[in-house]
């Protein structure tokens, strides 16, 4: 055994197993150590471990590999004597890019260079940077490339949708052209229309009971009754803002009025609504707290009325599902903000103002741009056409306004006779009945445009009548189903939500459900008469019913209190329902006679043309 072999054997015993030794040749002995590039992997699998510090070096013969201090082994003294800057330059640098990297490293510290390399390695092969190029030259490769690289977490649908909408909105704002954007969502999606319209209508209808439940639990029955009264008044004033235009607008298939005219009409009516609300508060002599509550709720419902014309535009373009999304987002945001602020402050007035602000934010950032993005750009407006729109929709507005006065007359009567807690009790048992109206609207509202198209074809009038009968039967079925639910689990759940025993009102609940079924049928018949463009015929019926509502609830409430209000409500709804059925029958028979007369005249004309003798030329 030679002296050299003995020294090598001693090194192996002291330092453990070593890599295969590469003996230097004559040309290698005078050259410094060089870094050797690891074998390149295919582009599909080549990844970089951002935390790897592995290096590939060719060592002269007899030089041992450095060992880790953590294992109690000593490093080679020749490596320890090398400057840190030199070792850092040789660390993990490919041979092809070493010269350029050394030049670029001038003036930078070791930690800065390592940080830059680690940051570059985080983006994977092919990333550009100080030490890399477009083809991936200079990218750090690990011995375990791709083994520990993490894929970016996939975003959920809601996050992607919100980010896409924000980017689209910001791009349109920067271009200053909201109406010139290209539509991205398709029309005539019946399934989406039903689903999202149900979601929007459901959340809109549930907002009142949810808000009243939150108010009852956080600030008590008395203040919750005040909030309920303010909300009821706001619903009546909202009819002023809507002006009965929604059904007329979505059935305006020929676009006799431009969307700009519909917008101007809505801005005027919303301003009138706010002024009427201020006047009503002064007329009632409300104190500062009640006035603030009312104005917050009025502004919130005014935003609802303003958004309705843009959602009606989406429905007119057969994109009802987008209108449902807009309505759902606004209603949900209002409920969440109101509940959060009331939970923190226990101040009902401040919570109402916060709710109004939340509704305004949702309108500015969602409803308004969505309608402009997804519908054709509107033409200008003409004063004559705008005046004609006010004139044509006035009977609709008056009928709806009178109907809402009739519907809420018991509540107005109770405000002057009974305490505010009775308002809460009445509205609590009214909500299940109101649910019948909302469910029926979910069924027939998506069909209004198609019903108008069916009615426009004289040969399909019988089909139109069949649709009406079917929907009325559905309303009856919904009423019976709701009565069964309330009779079993509904009343206990209602008491649990409000913290009030409603078992004492079981009989009144059934009476209210019957009135709710009539209300749903009345609303549908009214929409049907609107499609027939016979609004003037309805106005006199509402005037007659309004006369009954002025004295029937007053007498019953003063005699029996809360039960009188519920019974009076049912009586008035029965009167209005019978009058509407009678009027619709008259209109339908009259139109049948007119169609029959036109058909006979057309037949006579054709016979006359066929028997006409034409002179022979020549």
Coordinates of C-alpha atoms in Angstrom, one line a residue:
X1 CA 0.0 0.0 0.0
X2 CA 1.4 3.4 -1.0
X3 CA 1.6 6.5 1.0
X4 CA -1.0 8.2 -1.3
X5 CA -3.4 5.3 -0.8
X6 CA -3.0 5.4 2.9
X7 CA -3.9 9.2 2.9
X8 CA -6.9 8.6 0.7
X9 CA -8.1 5.7 3.0
X10 CA -7.7 8.0 6.0
X11 CA -9.8 10.7 4.4
X12 CA -12.6 8.2 3.6
X13 CA -12.7 7.1 7.2
X14 CA -12.8 10.6 8.5
X15 CA -15.2 12.2 6.1
X16 CA -17.5 9.4 5.0
X17 CA -18.3 8.2 1.5
X18 CA -17.2 10.5 -1.3
X19 CA -18.2 11.2 -4.8
X20 CA -16.3 9.5 -7.6
X21 CA -12.9 11.2 -7.9
X22 CA -12.1 13.0 -11.1
X23 CA -8.3 13.1 -11.5
X24 CA -7.0 16.3 -13.1
X25 CA -5.3 16.2 -16.4
X26 CA -2.5 18.5 -17.5
X27 CA -4.9 21.2 -18.7
X28 CA -7.1 21.1 -15.6
X29 CA -4.5 21.4 -12.9
X30 CA -3.9 25.2 -13.5
X31 CA -7.6 26.1 -13.9
X32 CA -10.0 27.2 -11.1
X33 CA -12.9 25.1 -10.3
X34 CA -15.8 25.4 -12.8
X35 CA -19.5 25.0 -12.4
X36 CA -21.1 22.3 -14.5
X37 CA -24.6 22.7 -15.8
X38 CA -26.9 19.9 -14.7
X39 CA -28.6 17.9 -17.5
X40 CA -31.5 19.8 -19.0
X41 CA -35.0 18.3 -18.4
X42 CA -37.8 18.5 -20.9
X43 CA -39.6 21.8 -20.8
X44 CA -42.9 20.2 -19.6
X45 CA -41.2 18.7 -16.5
X46 CA -38.3 21.0 -15.8
X47 CA -39.1 22.9 -12.6
X48 CA -37.0 24.8 -10.1
X49 CA -37.0 24.2 -6.4
X50 CA -36.9 27.7 -5.0
X51 CA -35.3 26.6 -1.7
X52 CA -32.5 24.4 -3.2
X53 CA -28.8 25.3 -2.8
X54 CA -27.4 22.3 -4.6
X55 CA -24.3 22.9 -6.8
X56 CA -22.4 20.9 -9.3
X57 CA -18.6 21.3 -9.3
X58 CA -15.6 19.4 -10.6
X59 CA -12.9 19.0 -7.9
X60 CA -9.3 18.4 -8.4
X61 CA -7.9 15.0 -7.5
X62 CA -7.6 14.4 -3.8
X63 CA -10.0 17.2 -2.8
X64 CA -12.8 16.0 -0.5
X65 CA -16.3 17.2 -0.6
X66 CA -17.4 19.7 2.1
X67 CA -19.5 18.3 4.9
X68 CA -22.3 19.8 7.0
X69 CA -21.3 21.2 10.3
X70 CA -24.6 19.9 11.8
X71 CA -23.3 16.4 11.4
X72 CA -20.1 17.0 13.2
X73 CA -17.9 16.9 10.2
X74 CA -15.1 19.4 9.3
X75 CA -14.9 21.2 6.0
X76 CA -11.9 21.0 3.8
X77 CA -9.5 23.8 4.9
X78 CA -8.8 24.7 1.3
X79 CA -12.5 25.5 0.7
X80 CA -12.7 27.4 4.0
X81 CA -9.9 29.7 2.9
X82 CA -11.7 30.8 -0.3
X83 CA -13.4 34.2 -0.2
X84 CA -17.1 34.2 0.2
X85 CA -17.7 36.3 -2.9
X86 CA -15.8 33.7 -5.0
X87 CA -17.8 30.8 -3.6
X88 CA -21.1 32.7 -4.1
X89 CA -20.2 33.3 -7.8
X90 CA -19.5 29.7 -8.3
X91 CA -22.7 28.7 -6.5
X92 CA -25.4 27.4 -8.9
X93 CA -24.3 29.5 -11.9
X94 CA -24.4 27.9 -15.3
X95 CA -21.2 28.0 -17.3
X96 CA -22.8 29.7 -20.3
X97 CA -24.1 32.6 -18.3
X98 CA -21.3 32.9 -15.7
X99 CA -19.4 35.8 -17.3
X100 CA -22.5 37.9 -17.8
X101 CA -23.7 37.2 -14.3
X102 CA -20.4 38.2 -12.8
X103 CA -20.5 41.5 -14.6
X104 CA -24.0 42.2 -13.5
X105 CA -23.2 41.2 -9.9
X106 CA -20.8 44.1 -9.5
X107 CA -21.9 46.5 -6.9
X108 CA -24.4 44.2 -5.3
X109 CA -24.2 42.2 -2.0
X110 CA -24.3 38.5 -1.7
X111 CA -27.7 38.5 0.0
X112 CA -29.2 40.7 -2.7
X113 CA -28.0 38.4 -5.4
X114 CA -29.3 35.3 -3.6
X115 CA -32.7 37.0 -3.0
X116 CA -33.0 37.9 -6.7
X117 CA -32.2 34.4 -7.7
X118 CA -34.7 32.9 -5.4
X119 CA -37.4 35.3 -6.5
X120 CA -36.6 34.4 -10.1
X121 CA -36.6 30.7 -9.4
X122 CA -40.1 31.1 -7.9
X123 CA -41.5 31.9 -11.4
X124 CA -40.2 28.8 -12.9
X125 CA -38.2 28.2 -16.1
X126 CA -38.4 30.8 -18.9
X127 CA -39.0 33.8 -16.6
X128 CA -37.2 36.9 -17.4
X129 CA -35.1 38.8 -14.8
X130 CA -31.6 39.9 -14.0
X131 CA -30.1 36.4 -14.3
X132 CA -32.5 34.9 -16.7
X133 CA -33.7 35.2 -20.3
X134 CA -36.8 34.4 -22.3
X135 CA -35.6 30.9 -23.1
X136 CA -34.8 30.1 -19.5
X137 CA -31.0 30.6 -19.6
X138 CA -29.7 31.4 -16.2
X139 CA -32.6 29.8 -14.3
X140 CA -31.7 27.9 -11.2
X141 CA -32.3 24.2 -11.3
X142 CA -32.6 21.9 -8.4
X143 CA -31.6 18.2 -8.0
X144 CA -35.3 17.6 -7.1
X145 CA -36.8 19.8 -9.8
X146 CA -40.6 19.9 -9.8
X147 CA -40.9 17.7 -6.7
X148 CA -41.8 20.4 -4.3
X149 CA -43.2 23.1 -6.6
X150 CA -46.7 24.1 -5.6
X151 CA -49.4 24.8 -8.2
X152 CA -51.3 28.1 -7.7
X153 CA -54.6 27.6 -5.9
X154 CA -57.6 27.7 -8.2
X155 CA -60.0 30.5 -7.5
X156 CA -63.7 29.8 -7.0
X157 CA -66.4 30.9 -9.3
X158 CA -67.5 33.8 -7.2
X159 CA -64.0 35.2 -6.9
X160 CA -63.3 34.8 -10.6
X161 CA -66.7 36.5 -11.5
X162 CA -66.0 39.4 -9.1
X163 CA -62.5 40.0 -10.5
X164 CA -63.7 39.8 -14.1
X165 CA -66.5 42.3 -13.4
X166 CA -64.1 44.7 -11.6
X167 CA -61.7 44.5 -14.5
X168 CA -64.5 45.0 -17.0
X169 CA -65.9 48.0 -15.1
X170 CA -62.6 49.7 -14.6
X171 CA -61.8 49.3 -18.3
X172 CA -65.1 50.8 -19.3
X173 CA -64.6 53.7 -16.9
X174 CA -61.1 54.4 -18.2
X175 CA -62.5 54.4 -21.7
X176 CA -65.4 56.6 -20.7
X177 CA -67.8 54.5 -22.7
X178 CA -70.1 52.3 -20.6
X179 CA -72.8 52.1 -23.3
X180 CA -70.3 51.1 -26.0
X181 CA -69.1 47.9 -24.4
X182 CA -69.8 44.6 -26.0
X183 CA -72.4 42.4 -24.4
X184 CA -71.0 39.1 -22.9
X185 CA -74.1 37.4 -21.6
X186 CA -76.6 35.6 -23.8
X187 CA -80.4 36.2 -24.0
X188 CA -83.3 33.8 -23.9
X189 CA -82.0 31.6 -21.1
X190 CA -85.3 30.3 -19.7
X191 CA -83.7 28.2 -17.0
X192 CA -81.5 31.0 -15.8
X193 CA -84.4 33.4 -15.9
X194 CA -86.4 31.3 -13.5
X195 CA -83.5 30.5 -11.2
X196 CA -82.1 34.0 -10.8
X197 CA -85.4 35.8 -11.0
X198 CA -86.5 33.5 -8.2
X199 CA -83.4 34.4 -6.2
X200 CA -83.8 38.1 -6.7
X201 CA -87.5 38.2 -6.0
X202 CA -87.1 36.0 -3.0
X203 CA -84.4 38.0 -1.4
X204 CA -86.3 41.2 -2.2
X205 CA -89.4 39.9 -0.6
X206 CA -87.6 38.4 2.4
X207 CA -85.7 41.6 3.1
X208 CA -88.7 43.2 5.0
X209 CA -89.3 40.2 7.3
X210 CA -85.6 39.7 7.9
X211 CA -85.0 43.3 8.7
X212 CA -88.0 43.4 11.1
X213 CA -86.8 40.1 12.8
X214 CA -83.3 41.6 13.3
X215 CA -84.8 44.8 14.7
X216 CA -87.1 42.9 17.1
X217 CA -84.2 40.9 18.4
X218 CA -81.8 43.8 18.8
X219 CA -83.9 46.8 19.8
X220 CA -87.2 45.4 20.9
X221 CA -90.8 45.2 19.7
X222 CA -91.7 48.8 20.0
X223 CA -88.9 50.1 17.8
X224 CA -89.3 47.2 15.4
X225 CA -92.9 48.4 15.1
X226 CA -91.7 51.9 14.2
X227 CA -89.4 50.4 11.6
X228 CA -92.2 48.3 10.2
X229 CA -94.5 51.4 9.8
X230 CA -91.7 53.3 8.0
X231 CA -91.1 50.3 5.7
X232 CA -94.9 50.0 4.9
X233 CA -95.0 53.7 4.0
X234 CA -91.9 53.4 1.9
X235 CA -93.5 50.5 -0.1
X236 CA -96.5 52.7 -0.9
X237 CA -94.2 55.6 -1.9
X238 CA -92.2 53.2 -4.1
X239 CA -95.3 52.9 -6.3
X240 CA -94.8 56.6 -7.1
X241 CA -91.2 55.9 -8.1
X242 CA -92.1 52.9 -10.3
X243 CA -95.1 54.8 -11.8
X244 CA -96.5 51.5 -13.1
X245 CA -93.8 51.4 -15.9
X246 CA -92.2 48.0 -15.3
X247 CA -94.8 45.8 -17.0
X248 CA -95.4 48.4 -19.7
X249 CA -91.7 48.6 -20.4
X250 CA -90.9 44.9 -20.6
X251 CA -93.9 44.3 -22.9
X252 CA -92.9 47.2 -25.2
X253 CA -91.5 44.8 -27.8
X254 CA -91.5 47.3 -30.6
X255 CA -89.7 49.9 -28.4
X256 CA -92.1 52.7 -29.0
X257 CA -90.3 54.6 -26.3
X258 CA -86.5 54.8 -26.0
X259 CA -84.7 53.6 -22.9
X260 CA -83.5 57.2 -22.4
X261 CA -87.1 58.3 -22.0
X262 CA -87.7 55.5 -19.5
X263 CA -84.7 56.7 -17.5
X264 CA -85.9 60.3 -17.5
X265 CA -89.3 59.2 -16.4
X266 CA -87.8 57.3 -13.5
X267 CA -85.6 60.1 -12.3
X268 CA -88.5 62.5 -12.2
X269 CA -90.8 60.0 -10.3
X270 CA -88.0 59.1 -7.8
X271 CA -87.6 62.8 -7.0
X272 CA -91.3 63.1 -6.5
X273 CA -91.2 60.1 -4.2
X274 CA -88.7 61.6 -1.9
X275 CA -90.5 64.9 -1.7
X276 CA -93.8 63.1 -0.9
X277 CA -92.0 61.2 1.8
X278 CA -90.8 64.3 3.5
X279 CA -94.2 65.9 3.3
X280 CA -95.8 62.8 4.8
X281 CA -93.4 62.8 7.7
X282 CA -94.2 66.5 8.4
X283 CA -97.9 65.7 8.1
X284 CA -97.7 62.9 10.7
X285 CA -95.7 65.1 13.0
X286 CA -92.9 62.5 13.5
X287 CA -90.1 63.2 16.0
X288 CA -86.5 63.4 15.0
X289 CA -85.8 59.6 15.5
X290 CA -88.8 58.5 13.5
X291 CA -88.1 61.1 10.8
X292 CA -84.5 59.8 10.4
X293 CA -85.7 56.2 10.3
X294 CA -88.3 57.0 7.6
X295 CA -85.9 59.0 5.4
X296 CA -83.3 56.2 5.5
X297 CA -85.9 53.6 4.5
X298 CA -87.5 55.9 1.9
X299 CA -84.1 56.5 0.3
X300 CA -83.4 52.7 0.3
X301 CA -86.7 52.1 -1.5
X302 CA -86.1 55.0 -3.9
X303 CA -82.9 53.2 -5.0
X304 CA -85.0 50.1 -5.5
X305 CA -87.4 52.1 -7.7
X306 CA -84.5 53.6 -9.6
X307 CA -82.9 50.3 -10.2
X308 CA -86.2 48.8 -11.4
X309 CA -86.1 50.6 -14.7
X310 CA -82.6 49.3 -15.5
X311 CA -83.7 45.8 -14.5
X312 CA -86.7 46.2 -16.7
X313 CA -84.5 47.1 -19.6
X314 CA -82.6 43.8 -19.1
X315 CA -85.9 41.9 -19.0
X316 CA -87.0 43.8 -22.2
X317 CA -83.9 42.4 -23.9
X318 CA -84.8 38.9 -22.6
X319 CA -82.0 38.9 -20.0
X320 CA -84.2 38.6 -16.9
X321 CA -81.6 36.5 -15.1
X322 CA -79.2 39.5 -15.0
X323 CA -82.0 41.6 -13.5
X324 CA -82.5 38.9 -10.8
X325 CA -78.8 38.9 -10.0
X326 CA -78.8 42.7 -9.6
X327 CA -81.9 42.6 -7.4
X328 CA -80.5 39.8 -5.2
X329 CA -77.1 41.5 -4.7
X330 CA -78.8 44.8 -3.7
X331 CA -81.2 43.2 -1.3
X332 CA -78.6 40.9 0.3
X333 CA -76.1 43.8 0.8
X334 CA -78.8 46.0 2.4
X335 CA -79.8 43.3 4.9
X336 CA -76.2 42.5 5.8
X337 CA -75.2 46.1 6.3
X338 CA -78.3 46.9 8.3
X339 CA -77.8 43.9 10.6
X340 CA -74.1 44.6 11.1
X341 CA -74.5 48.3 11.9
X342 CA -77.5 47.7 14.2
X343 CA -75.6 44.9 16.0
X344 CA -72.7 47.3 16.7
X345 CA -74.5 50.5 17.4
X346 CA -78.0 49.4 18.5
X347 CA -79.1 52.7 16.8
X348 CA -82.0 52.0 14.4
X349 CA -81.8 55.4 12.7
X350 CA -78.1 55.0 11.9
X351 CA -78.7 51.5 10.6
X352 CA -81.4 52.7 8.2
X353 CA -79.0 55.3 6.8
X354 CA -76.3 52.7 6.4
X355 CA -78.8 50.4 4.6
X356 CA -79.6 53.2 2.1
X357 CA -75.9 53.9 1.4
X358 CA -75.3 50.1 0.8
X359 CA -78.2 50.1 -1.7
X360 CA -76.8 53.1 -3.5
X361 CA -73.3 51.5 -3.8
X362 CA -74.8 48.3 -5.3
X363 CA -76.7 50.4 -7.8
X364 CA -73.6 52.5 -8.9
X365 CA -71.2 49.5 -9.2
X366 CA -73.6 46.8 -10.5
X367 CA -77.1 47.6 -11.7
X368 CA -76.4 50.7 -13.7
X369 CA -73.3 49.5 -15.6
X370 CA -74.8 46.0 -16.1
X371 CA -77.8 47.4 -17.9
X372 CA -75.6 49.6 -20.1
X373 CA -73.1 46.8 -20.9
X374 CA -75.7 44.1 -21.8
X375 CA -78.3 46.1 -23.7
X376 CA -78.1 48.0 -27.0
X377 CA -77.2 51.7 -26.8
X378 CA -80.3 53.8 -26.4
X379 CA -81.4 56.5 -28.8
X380 CA -82.1 60.1 -27.7
X381 CA -85.4 61.3 -26.2
X382 CA -88.2 63.5 -27.4
X383 CA -90.4 65.6 -25.3
X384 CA -93.6 64.5 -27.0
X385 CA -92.7 60.8 -26.5
X386 CA -91.8 61.4 -22.9
X387 CA -95.1 63.1 -22.2
X388 CA -96.9 60.3 -24.0
X389 CA -95.1 57.8 -21.7
X390 CA -96.4 59.7 -18.6
X391 CA -99.9 59.8 -20.0
X392 CA -100.0 56.1 -21.0
X393 CA -98.7 54.8 -17.7
X394 CA -100.7 57.2 -15.5
X395 CA -103.7 54.7 -15.3
X396 CA -101.2 52.0 -14.3
X397 CA -99.7 54.2 -11.7
X398 CA -103.0 55.3 -10.3
X399 CA -104.3 51.7 -10.2
X400 CA -101.2 50.4 -8.4
X401 CA -101.1 53.4 -6.0
X402 CA -104.7 52.9 -5.1
X403 CA -104.1 49.1 -4.7
X404 CA -101.3 49.6 -2.3
X405 CA -103.3 52.1 -0.3
X406 CA -106.1 49.5 -0.2
X407 CA -103.6 46.8 0.8
X408 CA -102.0 48.8 3.6
X409 CA -105.0 50.7 4.8
X410 CA -105.4 48.5 7.9
X411 CA -101.9 49.4 8.9
X412 CA -102.5 53.1 8.5
X413 CA -105.7 52.9 10.5
X414 CA -103.9 51.0 13.3
X415 CA -101.1 53.6 13.5
X416 CA -103.7 56.2 14.8
X417 CA -105.5 53.8 17.1
X418 CA -103.2 51.0 18.4
X419 CA -99.6 50.9 19.7
X420 CA -96.6 50.2 17.4
X421 CA -96.3 46.6 18.7
X422 CA -99.6 45.8 16.8
X423 CA -97.8 46.9 13.6
X424 CA -95.2 44.2 14.3
X425 CA -97.9 41.5 15.0
X426 CA -99.9 42.4 11.8
X427 CA -96.8 42.4 9.6
X428 CA -95.5 39.1 11.1
X429 CA -98.6 37.2 10.1
X430 CA -98.8 39.1 6.9
X431 CA -95.4 37.9 5.7
X432 CA -96.5 34.3 4.9
X433 CA -99.4 35.7 3.0
X434 CA -97.1 38.1 1.1
X435 CA -95.0 35.0 0.3
X436 CA -97.9 33.7 -1.8
X437 CA -97.7 36.9 -3.9
X438 CA -93.9 36.5 -4.3
X439 CA -94.2 32.8 -5.3
X440 CA -96.9 33.5 -7.8
X441 CA -94.7 36.3 -9.3
X442 CA -91.9 33.9 -9.6
X443 CA -94.1 31.8 -11.9
X444 CA -95.8 34.4 -14.1
X445 CA -93.3 37.3 -14.3
X446 CA -90.8 35.5 -16.6
X447 CA -93.8 34.7 -18.8
X448 CA -95.0 38.2 -19.3
X449 CA -93.0 38.9 -22.5
X450 CA -94.0 35.6 -24.0
X451 CA -97.7 36.2 -23.0
X452 CA -97.5 39.5 -24.8
X453 CA -96.2 37.7 -27.9
X454 CA -98.9 35.1 -27.7
X455 CA -101.6 37.8 -27.4
X456 CA -100.2 39.6 -30.4
X457 CA -101.1 36.6 -32.6
X458 CA -104.9 36.4 -32.9
X459 CA -104.7 32.7 -33.7
X460 CA -103.2 32.0 -30.2
X461 CA -105.8 33.9 -28.1
X462 CA -107.2 30.6 -26.8
X463 CA -103.8 29.6 -25.6
X464 CA -103.6 32.9 -23.7
X465 CA -106.8 32.1 -21.8
X466 CA -105.5 28.7 -20.9
X467 CA -102.3 30.2 -19.4
X468 CA -104.5 32.5 -17.2
X469 CA -106.6 29.6 -15.9
X470 CA -103.5 27.5 -15.2
X471 CA -101.8 30.2 -13.2
X472 CA -104.9 30.9 -11.1
X473 CA -105.1 27.2 -10.3
X474 CA -101.5 27.3 -9.2
X475 CA -102.2 30.2 -6.9
X476 CA -105.0 28.2 -5.3
X477 CA -102.6 25.3 -4.8
X478 CA -99.9 27.5 -3.3
X479 CA -102.5 29.0 -0.8
X480 CA -103.6 25.5 0.4
X481 CA -99.9 24.4 0.7
X482 CA -99.0 27.5 2.7
X483 CA -102.0 26.9 5.0
X484 CA -100.8 23.4 5.7
X485 CA -97.3 24.5 6.5
X486 CA -98.4 27.3 8.8
X487 CA -100.8 25.0 10.6
X488 CA -98.0 22.5 11.4
X489 CA -94.6 24.1 11.8
X490 CA -95.1 27.6 10.5
X491 CA -96.6 29.2 13.6
X492 CA -94.0 27.8 16.1
X493 CA -91.2 28.9 13.8
X494 CA -92.7 32.3 13.5
X495 CA -92.8 32.6 17.3
X496 CA -89.2 31.5 17.6
X497 CA -88.0 34.0 15.1
X498 CA -89.8 37.0 16.7
X499 CA -89.6 35.9 20.3
X500 CA -93.4 36.3 20.5
X501 CA -96.1 33.6 21.1
X502 CA -98.2 33.6 17.9
X503 CA -100.4 30.7 18.9
X504 CA -102.9 33.2 20.1
X505 CA -103.1 34.5 16.5
X506 CA -103.7 31.1 14.8
X507 CA -107.1 32.0 13.5
X508 CA -105.9 35.3 12.2
X509 CA -103.1 33.5 10.3
X510 CA -105.5 31.5 8.3
X511 CA -107.6 34.5 7.5
X512 CA -104.5 36.4 6.4
X513 CA -103.5 33.5 4.1
X514 CA -106.8 33.6 2.4
X515 CA -106.4 37.3 1.8
X516 CA -102.9 36.6 0.6
X517 CA -104.1 34.2 -2.1
X518 CA -106.6 36.7 -3.3
X519 CA -103.8 39.3 -3.4
X520 CA -101.7 37.1 -5.6
X521 CA -104.6 36.5 -8.0
X522 CA -105.4 40.2 -8.1
X523 CA -101.8 41.1 -9.0
X524 CA -101.8 38.5 -11.9
X525 CA -105.1 39.6 -13.3
X526 CA -103.9 43.2 -13.2
X527 CA -100.7 42.3 -15.1
X528 CA -102.9 40.5 -17.7
X529 CA -105.1 43.5 -18.3
X530 CA -102.0 45.6 -18.7
X531 CA -100.8 43.3 -21.5
X532 CA -104.2 43.8 -23.2
X533 CA -103.6 47.6 -22.9
X534 CA -106.9 48.2 -21.1
X535 CA -105.5 50.1 -18.1
X536 CA -108.2 52.7 -18.0
X537 CA -110.8 50.0 -17.3
X538 CA -109.0 49.0 -14.1
X539 CA -108.7 52.5 -12.6
X540 CA -112.4 52.8 -11.8
X541 CA -112.4 49.4 -10.1
X542 CA -109.6 50.5 -7.8
X543 CA -111.5 53.7 -7.0
X544 CA -114.5 51.8 -6.0
X545 CA -112.5 49.4 -3.8
X546 CA -110.6 52.4 -2.2
X547 CA -113.9 53.8 -1.1
X548 CA -114.7 50.5 0.7
X549 CA -111.3 50.5 2.3
X550 CA -111.8 53.9 3.9
X551 CA -114.6 52.8 6.2
X552 CA -114.5 49.0 6.5
X553 CA -111.1 48.7 8.3
X554 CA -111.8 51.9 10.3
X555 CA -115.0 50.4 11.8
X556 CA -113.6 47.0 12.5
X557 CA -110.3 48.2 14.0
X558 CA -112.0 50.6 16.3
X559 CA -114.4 47.8 17.5
X560 CA -112.1 44.8 17.7
X561 CA -108.5 46.0 17.3
X562 CA -106.0 43.7 15.6
X563 CA -108.6 41.1 14.5
X564 CA -110.7 43.8 12.9
X565 CA -107.7 44.9 10.8
X566 CA -107.2 41.3 9.5
X567 CA -110.8 40.7 8.8
X568 CA -111.3 44.1 7.1
X569 CA -108.3 43.3 4.9
X570 CA -109.9 40.1 3.7
X571 CA -113.2 41.8 2.9
X572 CA -111.6 44.5 0.9
X573 CA -109.5 42.0 -1.1
X574 CA -112.6 39.9 -1.9
X575 CA -114.4 43.0 -3.3
X576 CA -111.4 43.9 -5.5
X577 CA -111.0 40.4 -6.8
X578 CA -114.6 40.0 -7.9
X579 CA -114.5 43.4 -9.6
X580 CA -111.3 42.5 -11.6
X581 CA -112.7 39.1 -12.7
X582 CA -115.9 40.8 -13.9
X583 CA -113.9 43.4 -15.8
X584 CA -111.6 41.0 -17.4
X585 CA -114.5 38.9 -18.6
X586 CA -116.0 42.0 -20.2
X587 CA -112.8 43.0 -21.9
X588 CA -112.2 39.5 -23.2
X589 CA -115.7 39.2 -24.7
X590 CA -115.4 42.6 -26.3
X591 CA -112.1 41.7 -27.9
X592 CA -113.5 38.4 -29.1
X593 CA -116.4 40.2 -30.8
X594 CA -113.9 42.6 -32.4
X595 CA -111.7 39.7 -33.6
X596 CA -114.8 37.9 -35.0
X597 CA -115.9 41.1 -36.8
X598 CA -112.5 41.6 -38.3
X599 CA -112.4 38.0 -39.5
X600 CA -115.8 38.3 -41.2
X601 CA -114.7 41.5 -42.9
X602 CA -111.6 39.8 -44.1
X603 CA -113.6 36.9 -45.4
X604 CA -116.0 39.2 -47.3
X605 CA -113.1 41.1 -48.8
X606 CA -111.4 37.9 -50.0
X607 CA -114.7 36.6 -51.6
X608 CA -115.2 40.0 -53.3
X609 CA -111.6 39.9 -54.7
X610 CA -112.1 36.3 -56.0
X611 CA -115.4 37.1 -57.8
X612 CA -114.2 40.4 -59.2
X613 CA -114.2 40.4 -63.0
X614 CA -111.0 41.8 -64.5
X615 CA -111.3 43.4 -68.0
X616 CA -109.4 41.5 -70.8
X617 CA -106.8 43.6 -72.4
X618 CA -106.5 43.9 -76.1

